[in-house]
mmCIF file of C-alpha atoms in Angstrom:
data_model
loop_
_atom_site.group_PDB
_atom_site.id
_atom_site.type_symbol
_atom_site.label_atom_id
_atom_site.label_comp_id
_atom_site.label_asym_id
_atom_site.label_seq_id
_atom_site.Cartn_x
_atom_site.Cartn_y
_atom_site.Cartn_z
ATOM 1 C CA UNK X 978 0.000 0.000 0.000
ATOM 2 C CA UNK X 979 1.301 3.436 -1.185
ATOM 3 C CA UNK X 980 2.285 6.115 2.072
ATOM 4 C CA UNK X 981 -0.610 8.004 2.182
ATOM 5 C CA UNK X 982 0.745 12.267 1.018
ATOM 6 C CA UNK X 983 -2.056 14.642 1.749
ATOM 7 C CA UNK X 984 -4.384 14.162 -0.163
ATOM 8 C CA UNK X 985 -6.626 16.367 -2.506
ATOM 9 C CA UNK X 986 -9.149 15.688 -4.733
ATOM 10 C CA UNK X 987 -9.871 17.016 -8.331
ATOM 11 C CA UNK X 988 -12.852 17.662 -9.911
ATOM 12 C CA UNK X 989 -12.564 17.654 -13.415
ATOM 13 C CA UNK X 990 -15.585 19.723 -15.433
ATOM 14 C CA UNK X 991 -15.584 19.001 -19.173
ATOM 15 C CA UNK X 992 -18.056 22.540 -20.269
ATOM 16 C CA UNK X 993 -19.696 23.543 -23.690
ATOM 17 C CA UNK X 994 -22.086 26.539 -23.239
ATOM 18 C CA UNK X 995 -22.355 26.142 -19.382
ATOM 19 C CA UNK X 996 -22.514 30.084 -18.290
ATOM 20 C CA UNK X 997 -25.696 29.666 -16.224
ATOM 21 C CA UNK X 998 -24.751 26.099 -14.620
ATOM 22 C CA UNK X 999 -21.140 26.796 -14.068
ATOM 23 C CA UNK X 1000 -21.219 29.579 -10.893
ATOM 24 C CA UNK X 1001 -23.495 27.361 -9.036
ATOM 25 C CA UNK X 1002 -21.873 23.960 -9.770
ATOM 26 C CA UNK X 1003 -18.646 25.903 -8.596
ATOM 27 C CA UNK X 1004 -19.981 27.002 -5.492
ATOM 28 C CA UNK X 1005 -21.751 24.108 -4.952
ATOM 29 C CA UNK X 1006 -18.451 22.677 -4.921
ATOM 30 C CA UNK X 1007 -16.127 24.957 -3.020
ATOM 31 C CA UNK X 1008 -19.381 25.108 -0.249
ATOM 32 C CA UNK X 1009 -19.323 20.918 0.149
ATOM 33 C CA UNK X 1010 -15.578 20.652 0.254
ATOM 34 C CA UNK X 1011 -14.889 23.647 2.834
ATOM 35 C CA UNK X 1012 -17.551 22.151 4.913
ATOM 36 C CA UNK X 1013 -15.877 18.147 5.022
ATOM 37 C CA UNK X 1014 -12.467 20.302 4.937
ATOM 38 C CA UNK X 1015 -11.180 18.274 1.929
ATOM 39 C CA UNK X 1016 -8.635 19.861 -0.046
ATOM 40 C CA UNK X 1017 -9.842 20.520 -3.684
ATOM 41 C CA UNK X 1018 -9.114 21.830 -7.038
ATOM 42 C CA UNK X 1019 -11.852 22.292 -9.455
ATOM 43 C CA UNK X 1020 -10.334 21.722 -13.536
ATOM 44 C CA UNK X 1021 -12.943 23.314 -16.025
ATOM 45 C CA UNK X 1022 -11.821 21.808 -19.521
ATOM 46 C CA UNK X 1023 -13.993 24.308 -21.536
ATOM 47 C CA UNK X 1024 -15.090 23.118 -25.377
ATOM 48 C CA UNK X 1025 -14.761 26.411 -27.120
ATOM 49 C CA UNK X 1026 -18.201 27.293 -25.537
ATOM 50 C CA UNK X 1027 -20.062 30.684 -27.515
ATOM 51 C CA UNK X 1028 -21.736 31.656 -24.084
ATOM 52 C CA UNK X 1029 -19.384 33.271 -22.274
ATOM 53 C CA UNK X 1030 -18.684 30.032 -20.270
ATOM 54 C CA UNK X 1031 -14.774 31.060 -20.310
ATOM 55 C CA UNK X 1032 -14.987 34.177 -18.709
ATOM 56 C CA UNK X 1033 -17.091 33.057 -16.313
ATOM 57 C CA UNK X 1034 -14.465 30.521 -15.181
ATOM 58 C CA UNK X 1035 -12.375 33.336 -15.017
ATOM 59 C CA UNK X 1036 -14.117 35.357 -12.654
ATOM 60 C CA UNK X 1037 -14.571 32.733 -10.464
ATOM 61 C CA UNK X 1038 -10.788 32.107 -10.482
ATOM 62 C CA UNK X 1039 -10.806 35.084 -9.229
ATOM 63 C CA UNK X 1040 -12.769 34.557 -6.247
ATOM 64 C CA UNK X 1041 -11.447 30.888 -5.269
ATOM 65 C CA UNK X 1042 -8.245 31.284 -6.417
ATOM 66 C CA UNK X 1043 -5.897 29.596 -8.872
ATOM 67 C CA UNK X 1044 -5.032 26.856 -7.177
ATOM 68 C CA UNK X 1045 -8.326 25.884 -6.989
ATOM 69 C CA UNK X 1046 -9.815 26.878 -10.289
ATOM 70 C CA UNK X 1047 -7.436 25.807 -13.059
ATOM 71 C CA UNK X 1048 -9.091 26.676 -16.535
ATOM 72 C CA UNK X 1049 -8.104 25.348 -19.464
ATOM 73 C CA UNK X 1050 -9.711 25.400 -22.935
ATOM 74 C CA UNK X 1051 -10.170 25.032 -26.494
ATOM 75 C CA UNK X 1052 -10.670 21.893 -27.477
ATOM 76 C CA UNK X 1053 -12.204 21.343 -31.136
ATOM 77 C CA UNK X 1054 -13.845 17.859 -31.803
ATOM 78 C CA UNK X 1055 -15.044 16.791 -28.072
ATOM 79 C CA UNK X 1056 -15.817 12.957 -27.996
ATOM 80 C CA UNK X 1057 -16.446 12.197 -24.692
ATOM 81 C CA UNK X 1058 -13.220 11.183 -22.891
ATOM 82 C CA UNK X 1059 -10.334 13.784 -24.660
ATOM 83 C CA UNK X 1060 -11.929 16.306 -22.345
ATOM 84 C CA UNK X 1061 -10.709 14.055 -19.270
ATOM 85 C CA UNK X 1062 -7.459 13.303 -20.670
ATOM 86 C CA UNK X 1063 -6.440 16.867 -21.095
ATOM 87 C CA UNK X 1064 -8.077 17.881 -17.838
ATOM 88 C CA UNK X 1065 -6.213 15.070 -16.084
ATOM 89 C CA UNK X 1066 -2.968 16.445 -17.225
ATOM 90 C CA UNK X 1067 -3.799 19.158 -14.784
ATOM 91 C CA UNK X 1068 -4.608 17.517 -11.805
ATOM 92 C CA UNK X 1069 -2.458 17.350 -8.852
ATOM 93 C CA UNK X 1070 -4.968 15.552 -6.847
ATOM 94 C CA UNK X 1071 -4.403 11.883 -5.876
ATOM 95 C CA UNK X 1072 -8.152 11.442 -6.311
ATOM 96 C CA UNK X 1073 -10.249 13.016 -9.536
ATOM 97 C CA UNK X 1074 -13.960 13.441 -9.454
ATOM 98 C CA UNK X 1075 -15.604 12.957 -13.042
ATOM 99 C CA UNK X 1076 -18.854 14.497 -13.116
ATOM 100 C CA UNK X 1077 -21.658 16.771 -14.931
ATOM 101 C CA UNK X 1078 -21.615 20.575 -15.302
ATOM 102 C CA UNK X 1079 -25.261 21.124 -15.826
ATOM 103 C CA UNK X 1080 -26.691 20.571 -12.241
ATOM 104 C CA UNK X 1081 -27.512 17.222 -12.529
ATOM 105 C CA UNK X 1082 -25.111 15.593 -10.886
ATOM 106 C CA UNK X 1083 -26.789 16.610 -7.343
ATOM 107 C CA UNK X 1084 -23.122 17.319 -5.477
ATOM 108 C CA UNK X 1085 -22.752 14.941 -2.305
ATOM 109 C CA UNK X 1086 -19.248 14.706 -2.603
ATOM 110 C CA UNK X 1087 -18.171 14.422 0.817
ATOM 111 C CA UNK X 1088 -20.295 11.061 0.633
ATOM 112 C CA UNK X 1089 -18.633 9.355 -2.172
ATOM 113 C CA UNK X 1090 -14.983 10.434 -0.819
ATOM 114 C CA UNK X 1091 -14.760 10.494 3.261
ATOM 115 C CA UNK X 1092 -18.033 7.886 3.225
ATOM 116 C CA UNK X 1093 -17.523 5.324 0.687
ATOM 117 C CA UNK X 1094 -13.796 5.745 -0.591
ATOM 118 C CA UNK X 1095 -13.028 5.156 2.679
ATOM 119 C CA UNK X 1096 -15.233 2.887 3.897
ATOM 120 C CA UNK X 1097 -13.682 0.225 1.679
ATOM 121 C CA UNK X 1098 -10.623 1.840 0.065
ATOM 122 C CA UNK X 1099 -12.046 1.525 -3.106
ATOM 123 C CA UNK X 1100 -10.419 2.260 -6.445
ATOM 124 C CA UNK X 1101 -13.459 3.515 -7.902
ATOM 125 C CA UNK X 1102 -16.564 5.381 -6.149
ATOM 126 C CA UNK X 1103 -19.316 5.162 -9.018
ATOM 127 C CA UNK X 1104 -22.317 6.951 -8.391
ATOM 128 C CA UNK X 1105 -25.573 4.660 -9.110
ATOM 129 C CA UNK X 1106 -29.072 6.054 -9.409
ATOM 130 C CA UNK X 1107 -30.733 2.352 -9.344
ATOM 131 C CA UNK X 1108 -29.881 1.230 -5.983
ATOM 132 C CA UNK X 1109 -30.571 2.300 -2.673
ATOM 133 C CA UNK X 1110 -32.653 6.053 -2.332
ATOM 134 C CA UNK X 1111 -30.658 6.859 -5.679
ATOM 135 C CA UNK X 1112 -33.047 7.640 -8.625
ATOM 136 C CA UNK X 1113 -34.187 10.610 -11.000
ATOM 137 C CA UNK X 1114 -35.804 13.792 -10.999
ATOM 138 C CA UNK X 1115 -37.805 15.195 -13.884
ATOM 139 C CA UNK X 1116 -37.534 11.801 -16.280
ATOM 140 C CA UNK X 1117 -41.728 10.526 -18.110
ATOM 141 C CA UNK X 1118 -42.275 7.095 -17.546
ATOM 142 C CA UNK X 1119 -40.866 6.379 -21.538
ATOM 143 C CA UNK X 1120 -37.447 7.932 -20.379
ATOM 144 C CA UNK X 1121 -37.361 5.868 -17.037
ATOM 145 C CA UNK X 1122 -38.532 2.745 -19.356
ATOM 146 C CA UNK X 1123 -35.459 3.284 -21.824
ATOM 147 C CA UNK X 1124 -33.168 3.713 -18.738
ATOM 148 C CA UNK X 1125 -34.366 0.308 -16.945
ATOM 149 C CA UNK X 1126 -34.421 -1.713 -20.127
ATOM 150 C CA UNK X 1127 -30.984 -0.662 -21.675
ATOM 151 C CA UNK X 1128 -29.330 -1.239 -17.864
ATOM 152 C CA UNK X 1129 -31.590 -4.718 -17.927
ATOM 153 C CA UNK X 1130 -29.594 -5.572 -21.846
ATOM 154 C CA UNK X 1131 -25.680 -4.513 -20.008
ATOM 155 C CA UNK X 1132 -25.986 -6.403 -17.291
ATOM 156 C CA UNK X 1133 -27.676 -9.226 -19.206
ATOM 157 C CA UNK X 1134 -24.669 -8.874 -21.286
ATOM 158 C CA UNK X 1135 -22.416 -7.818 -19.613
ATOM 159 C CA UNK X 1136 -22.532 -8.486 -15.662
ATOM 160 C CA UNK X 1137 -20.414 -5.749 -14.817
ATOM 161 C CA UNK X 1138 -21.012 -6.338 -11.397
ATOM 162 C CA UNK X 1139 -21.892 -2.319 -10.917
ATOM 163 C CA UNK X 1140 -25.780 -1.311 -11.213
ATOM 164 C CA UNK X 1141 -25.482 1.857 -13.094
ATOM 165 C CA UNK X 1142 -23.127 2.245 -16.300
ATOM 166 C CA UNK X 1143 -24.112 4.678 -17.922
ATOM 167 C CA UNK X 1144 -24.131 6.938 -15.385
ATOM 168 C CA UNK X 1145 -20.636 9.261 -14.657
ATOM 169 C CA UNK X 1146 -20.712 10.440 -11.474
ATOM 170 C CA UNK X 1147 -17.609 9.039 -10.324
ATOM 171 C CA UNK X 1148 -14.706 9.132 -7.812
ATOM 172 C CA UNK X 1149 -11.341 7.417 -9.616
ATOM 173 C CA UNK X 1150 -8.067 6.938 -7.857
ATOM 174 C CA UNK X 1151 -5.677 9.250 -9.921
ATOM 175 C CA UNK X 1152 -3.567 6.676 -10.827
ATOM 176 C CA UNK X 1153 -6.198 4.145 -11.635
ATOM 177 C CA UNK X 1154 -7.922 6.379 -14.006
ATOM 178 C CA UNK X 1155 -5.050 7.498 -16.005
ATOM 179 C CA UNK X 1156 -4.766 3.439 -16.515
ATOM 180 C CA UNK X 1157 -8.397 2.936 -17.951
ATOM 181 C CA UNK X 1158 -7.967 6.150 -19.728
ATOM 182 C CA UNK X 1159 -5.237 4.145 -21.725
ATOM 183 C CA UNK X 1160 -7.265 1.070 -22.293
ATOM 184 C CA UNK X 1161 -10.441 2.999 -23.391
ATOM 185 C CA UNK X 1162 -11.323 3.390 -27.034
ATOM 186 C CA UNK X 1163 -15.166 4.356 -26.961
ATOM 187 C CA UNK X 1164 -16.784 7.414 -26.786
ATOM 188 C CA UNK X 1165 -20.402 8.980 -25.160
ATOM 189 C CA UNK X 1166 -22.534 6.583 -23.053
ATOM 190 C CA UNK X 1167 -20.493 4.032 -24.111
ATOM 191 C CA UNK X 1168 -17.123 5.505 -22.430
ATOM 192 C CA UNK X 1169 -18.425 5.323 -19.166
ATOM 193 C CA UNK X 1170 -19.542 2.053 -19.822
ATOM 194 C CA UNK X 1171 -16.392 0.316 -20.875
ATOM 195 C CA UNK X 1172 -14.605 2.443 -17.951
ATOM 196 C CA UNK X 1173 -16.235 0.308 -15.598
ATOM 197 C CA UNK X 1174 -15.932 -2.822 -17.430
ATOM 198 C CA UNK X 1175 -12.142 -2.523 -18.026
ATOM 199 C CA UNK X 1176 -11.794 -1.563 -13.825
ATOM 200 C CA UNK X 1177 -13.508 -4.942 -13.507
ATOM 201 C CA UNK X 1178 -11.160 -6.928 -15.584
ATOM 202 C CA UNK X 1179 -8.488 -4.729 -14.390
ATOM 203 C CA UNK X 1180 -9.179 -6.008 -10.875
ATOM 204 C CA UNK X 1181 -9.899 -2.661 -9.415
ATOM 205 C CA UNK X 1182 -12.710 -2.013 -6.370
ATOM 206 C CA UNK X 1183 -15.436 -0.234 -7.098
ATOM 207 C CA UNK X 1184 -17.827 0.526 -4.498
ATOM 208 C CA UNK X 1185 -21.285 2.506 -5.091
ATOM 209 C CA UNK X 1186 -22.903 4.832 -3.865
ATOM 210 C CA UNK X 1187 -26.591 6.291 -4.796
ATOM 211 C CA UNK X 1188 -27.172 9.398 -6.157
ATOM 212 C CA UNK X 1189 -29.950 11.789 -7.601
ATOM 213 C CA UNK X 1190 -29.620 12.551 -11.165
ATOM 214 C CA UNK X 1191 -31.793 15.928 -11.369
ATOM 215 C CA UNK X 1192 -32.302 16.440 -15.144
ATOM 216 C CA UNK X 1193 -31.358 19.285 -16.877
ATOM 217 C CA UNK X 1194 -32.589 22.030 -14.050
ATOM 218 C CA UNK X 1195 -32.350 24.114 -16.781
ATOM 219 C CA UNK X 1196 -31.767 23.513 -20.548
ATOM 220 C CA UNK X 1197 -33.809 20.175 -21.872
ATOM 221 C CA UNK X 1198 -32.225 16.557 -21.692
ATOM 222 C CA UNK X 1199 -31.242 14.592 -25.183
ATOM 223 C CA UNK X 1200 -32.261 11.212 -25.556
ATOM 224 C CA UNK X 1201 -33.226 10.423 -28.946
ATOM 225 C CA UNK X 1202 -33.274 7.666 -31.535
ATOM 226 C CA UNK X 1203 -29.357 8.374 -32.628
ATOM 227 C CA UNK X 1204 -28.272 7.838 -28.624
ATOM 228 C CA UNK X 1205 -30.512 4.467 -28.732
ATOM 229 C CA UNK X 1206 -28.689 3.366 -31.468
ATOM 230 C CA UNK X 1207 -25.108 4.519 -30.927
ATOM 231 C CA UNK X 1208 -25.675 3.090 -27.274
ATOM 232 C CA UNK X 1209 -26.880 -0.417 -28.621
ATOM 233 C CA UNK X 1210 -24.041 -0.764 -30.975
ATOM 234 C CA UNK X 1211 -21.250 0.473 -27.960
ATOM 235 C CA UNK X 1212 -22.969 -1.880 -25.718
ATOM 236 C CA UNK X 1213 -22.639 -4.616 -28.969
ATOM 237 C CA UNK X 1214 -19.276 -3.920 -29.355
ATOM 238 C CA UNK X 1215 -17.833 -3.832 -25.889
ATOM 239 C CA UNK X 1216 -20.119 -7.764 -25.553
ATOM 240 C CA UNK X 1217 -17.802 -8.909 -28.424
ATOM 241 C CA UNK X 1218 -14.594 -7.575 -27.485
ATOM 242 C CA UNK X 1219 -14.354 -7.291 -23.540
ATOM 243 C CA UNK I 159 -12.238 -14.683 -23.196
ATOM 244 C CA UNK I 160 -14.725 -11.754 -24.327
ATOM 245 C CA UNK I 161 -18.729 -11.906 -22.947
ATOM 246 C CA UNK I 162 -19.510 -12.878 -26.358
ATOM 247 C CA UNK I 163 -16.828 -16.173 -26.447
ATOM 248 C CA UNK I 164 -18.127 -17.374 -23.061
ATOM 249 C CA UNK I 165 -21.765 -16.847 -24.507
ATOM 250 C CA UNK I 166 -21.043 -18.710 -27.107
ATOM 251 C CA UNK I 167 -19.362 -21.541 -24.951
ATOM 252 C CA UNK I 168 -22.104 -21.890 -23.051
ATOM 253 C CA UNK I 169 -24.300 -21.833 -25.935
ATOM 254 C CA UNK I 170 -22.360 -24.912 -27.753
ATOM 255 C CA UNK I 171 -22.143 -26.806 -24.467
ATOM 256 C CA UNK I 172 -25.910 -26.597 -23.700
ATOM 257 C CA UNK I 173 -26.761 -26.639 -27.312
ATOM 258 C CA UNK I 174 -24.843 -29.722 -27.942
ATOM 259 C CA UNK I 175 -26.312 -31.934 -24.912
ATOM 260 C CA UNK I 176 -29.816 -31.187 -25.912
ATOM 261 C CA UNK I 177 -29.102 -32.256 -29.219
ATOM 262 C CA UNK I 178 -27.150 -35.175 -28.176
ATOM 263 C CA UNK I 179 -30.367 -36.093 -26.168
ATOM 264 C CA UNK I 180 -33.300 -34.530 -27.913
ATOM 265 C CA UNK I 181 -32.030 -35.584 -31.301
ATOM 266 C CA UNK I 182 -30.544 -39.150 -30.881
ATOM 267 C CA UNK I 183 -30.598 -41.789 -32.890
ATOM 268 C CA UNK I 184 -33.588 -44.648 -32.199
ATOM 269 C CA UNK I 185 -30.710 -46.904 -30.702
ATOM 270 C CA UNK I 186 -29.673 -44.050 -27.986
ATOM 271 C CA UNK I 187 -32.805 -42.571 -27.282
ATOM 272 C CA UNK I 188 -33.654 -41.497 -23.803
ATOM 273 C CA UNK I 189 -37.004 -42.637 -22.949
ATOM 274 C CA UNK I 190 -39.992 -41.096 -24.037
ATOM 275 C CA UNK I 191 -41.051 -38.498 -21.661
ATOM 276 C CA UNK I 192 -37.746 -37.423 -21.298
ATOM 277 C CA UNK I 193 -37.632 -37.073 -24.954
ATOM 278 C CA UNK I 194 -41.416 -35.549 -24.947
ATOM 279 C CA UNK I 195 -40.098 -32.575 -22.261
ATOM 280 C CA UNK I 196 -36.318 -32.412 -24.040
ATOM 281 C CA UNK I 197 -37.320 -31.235 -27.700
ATOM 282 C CA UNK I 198 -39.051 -27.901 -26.857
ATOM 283 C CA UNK I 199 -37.118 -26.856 -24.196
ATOM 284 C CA UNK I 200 -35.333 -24.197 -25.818
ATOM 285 C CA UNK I 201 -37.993 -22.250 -26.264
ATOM 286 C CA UNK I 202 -39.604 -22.855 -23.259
ATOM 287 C CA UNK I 203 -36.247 -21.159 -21.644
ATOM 288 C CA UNK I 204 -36.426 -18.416 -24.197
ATOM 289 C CA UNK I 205 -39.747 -17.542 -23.266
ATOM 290 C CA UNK I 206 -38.791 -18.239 -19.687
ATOM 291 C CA UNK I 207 -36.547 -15.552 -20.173
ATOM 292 C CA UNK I 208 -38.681 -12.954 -22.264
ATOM 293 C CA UNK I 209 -41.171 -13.320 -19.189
ATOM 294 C CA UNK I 210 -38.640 -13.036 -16.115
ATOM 295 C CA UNK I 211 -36.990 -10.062 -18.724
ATOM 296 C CA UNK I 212 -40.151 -7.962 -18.599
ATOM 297 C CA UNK I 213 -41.321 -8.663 -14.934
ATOM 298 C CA UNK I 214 -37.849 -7.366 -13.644
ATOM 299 C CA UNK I 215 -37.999 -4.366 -16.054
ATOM 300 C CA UNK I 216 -41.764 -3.827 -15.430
ATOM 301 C CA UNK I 217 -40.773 -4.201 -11.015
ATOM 302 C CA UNK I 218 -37.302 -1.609 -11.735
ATOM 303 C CA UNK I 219 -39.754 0.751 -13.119
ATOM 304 C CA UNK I 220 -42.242 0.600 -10.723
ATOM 305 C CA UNK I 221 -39.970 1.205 -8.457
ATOM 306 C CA UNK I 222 -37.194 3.805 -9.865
ATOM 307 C CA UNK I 223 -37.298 6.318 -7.176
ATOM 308 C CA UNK I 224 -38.076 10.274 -7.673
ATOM 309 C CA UNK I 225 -35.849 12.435 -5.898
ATOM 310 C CA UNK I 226 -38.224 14.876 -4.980
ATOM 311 C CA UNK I 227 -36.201 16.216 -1.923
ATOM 312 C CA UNK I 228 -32.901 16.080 -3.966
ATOM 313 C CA UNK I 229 -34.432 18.511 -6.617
ATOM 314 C CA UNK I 230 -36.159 20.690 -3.503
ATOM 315 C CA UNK I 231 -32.629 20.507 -2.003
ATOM 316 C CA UNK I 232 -30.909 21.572 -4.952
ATOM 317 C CA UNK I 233 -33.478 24.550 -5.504
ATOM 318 C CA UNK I 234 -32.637 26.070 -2.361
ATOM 319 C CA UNK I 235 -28.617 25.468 -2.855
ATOM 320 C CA UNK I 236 -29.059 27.298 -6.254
ATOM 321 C CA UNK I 237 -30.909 30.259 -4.645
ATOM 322 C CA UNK I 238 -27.925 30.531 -1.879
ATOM 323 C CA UNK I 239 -25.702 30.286 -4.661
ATOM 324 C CA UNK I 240 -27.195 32.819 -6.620
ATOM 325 C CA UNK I 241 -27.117 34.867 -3.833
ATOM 326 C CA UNK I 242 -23.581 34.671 -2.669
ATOM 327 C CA UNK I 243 -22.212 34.759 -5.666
ATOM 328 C CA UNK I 244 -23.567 38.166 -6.805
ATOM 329 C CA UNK I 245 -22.426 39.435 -3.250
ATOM 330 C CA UNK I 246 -18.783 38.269 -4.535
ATOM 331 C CA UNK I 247 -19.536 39.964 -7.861
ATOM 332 C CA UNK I 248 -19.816 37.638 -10.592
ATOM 333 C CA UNK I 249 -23.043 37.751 -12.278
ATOM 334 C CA UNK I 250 -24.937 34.187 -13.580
#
């Protein structure tokens, strides 16, 4: 077991066209890691966003500081994933917190790192919204169908041995992350997917904890046919080669 | 081995047992009530499965919970936030 250095944890924030969210997600943040006294750094990886999103980030590097608010920018072509490995580059915490911009993510932080992570030293904290009081806000009964029966075909084909995989609200030992980082070749849904998968074969622990997704507080969800069928043929292809 | 190879194994193992049983020659042949249950099991799994499929799909939608106090909650964060945060000067 590694000596134990302070430790910190990162929060990387892949944005595009986040002004509104951004301030509150930030504070949201700064508010839940003050309180549990954990030492943070919050990495906004910023898409090129029209909005303003960047100069928002700067103000509140302003207010919180540098060394908590590192900003860094300009990506072109963002399939899901480059954002992390460019944020990651960044991060000087031994523990890095993948999660949404938008408000959805309902921040409970302290709960995933000083409850579970250290509960059971796990490798990976992965937020679930099918077990325990975890669940949605704001999904119709079609969008809660689609969610139950495409976890129902993964872990009918996959048995990942985690309850939620398409979810990515997750708490990834640094090092451990920059080693499925490596190994992963998909993109969208179907990154966070074969994240989990890979951590399985990979032997790492991943413990779970329940969550609130809270869709889109503001801003409208996207689930349409094309995510159906680009998730169904991730989900095919990670059955056939993993 | 990938999900799909140890699908497959299982598939050819099962597969070839019923067939070794269900499908034997006169000499070989289990008798006949075995035989009688043997030749349609597959689809009596299959629609085994469909049915157990649905009922645990139809039970985790019943019961997906609705975070009703997380978005209340998260409401009143967002209004602190709001608030604080044009105290410190930046405006969302």
């Amino acid at each position: 077991m590694a000596a134990r250095g302070p430790e910190r944890v990162s929060v990387l924030l892949p944005t595009y066209n986040e002004r509104d969210n951004l301030p509150l997600v930030v504070w949201l943040l700064a508010r839940t890691f003050n309180d549990s006294g954990i030492d943070f750094e919050i990495i906004i990886i910023d898409d090129g966003s029209p909005d303003g999103t960047q100069e928002i980030a700067q103000q509140l590097e302003k207010i919180y500081g540098s060394d908590k608010i590192v900003k860094r920018g300009k990506l072109f072509l963002f399939p899901s994933g480059t954002a992390y490995i460019h944020g990651m580059k960044y991060a000087s915490g031994n523990f890095i917190v993948i999660m949404d911009a938008d408000l959805s993510h309902h921040v409970r932080l302290d709960f995933m790192y000083c409850g579970k992570q250290k509960e059971g030293n796990f490798d990976i904290v992965s937020g679930t919204r099918y077990k325990g009081n975890g669940g949605v806000y704001g999904w119709d009964l079609k969008r809660k169908l689609i969610s139950r029966g495409a976890n129902f075909l993964t872990q009918v084909l996959l048995r990942p041995g985690a309850s939620d995989l398409t979810g990515s609200f997750r708490l990834y030992r640094k090092e451990v992350l920059q080693k499925l980082m490596e190994k992963c070749v998909s993109k969208g849904y179907v990154f966070q997917m074969e994240m989990i998968v890979r951590a399985r074969q990979l032997g790492y622990t991943i413990g779970e904890v329940p969550i609130s997704f809270v869709d889109r507080v503001y801003g409208e969800s996207k689930l349409g046919g094309n995510e159906i069928v680009s998730f169904l043929k991730g989900l095919l292809t990670l059955f056939a080669t993993t | 081995m990938t999900k799909l190879g140890q699908w497959l194994c299982g598939l050819a193992l099962l597969g070839s047992a019923w067939a070794a049983l269900a499908l034997a020659p006169p000499g070989l042949q289990p008798p006949a009530p075995l035989r009688q249950a043997l030749l349609p099991l597959p689809v009596y799994l299959l629609v085994a499965f469909g049915c157990y499929s649905l009922a645990t799909v139809g039970y985790r939608l019943a019961t997906f919970n609705d975070c009703e106090e997380a978005a209340a909650e998260l409401q009143e964060h967002i209004k602190a936030a709001r608030a604080d945060l044009r105290r410190r000067g930046v405006a969302p």
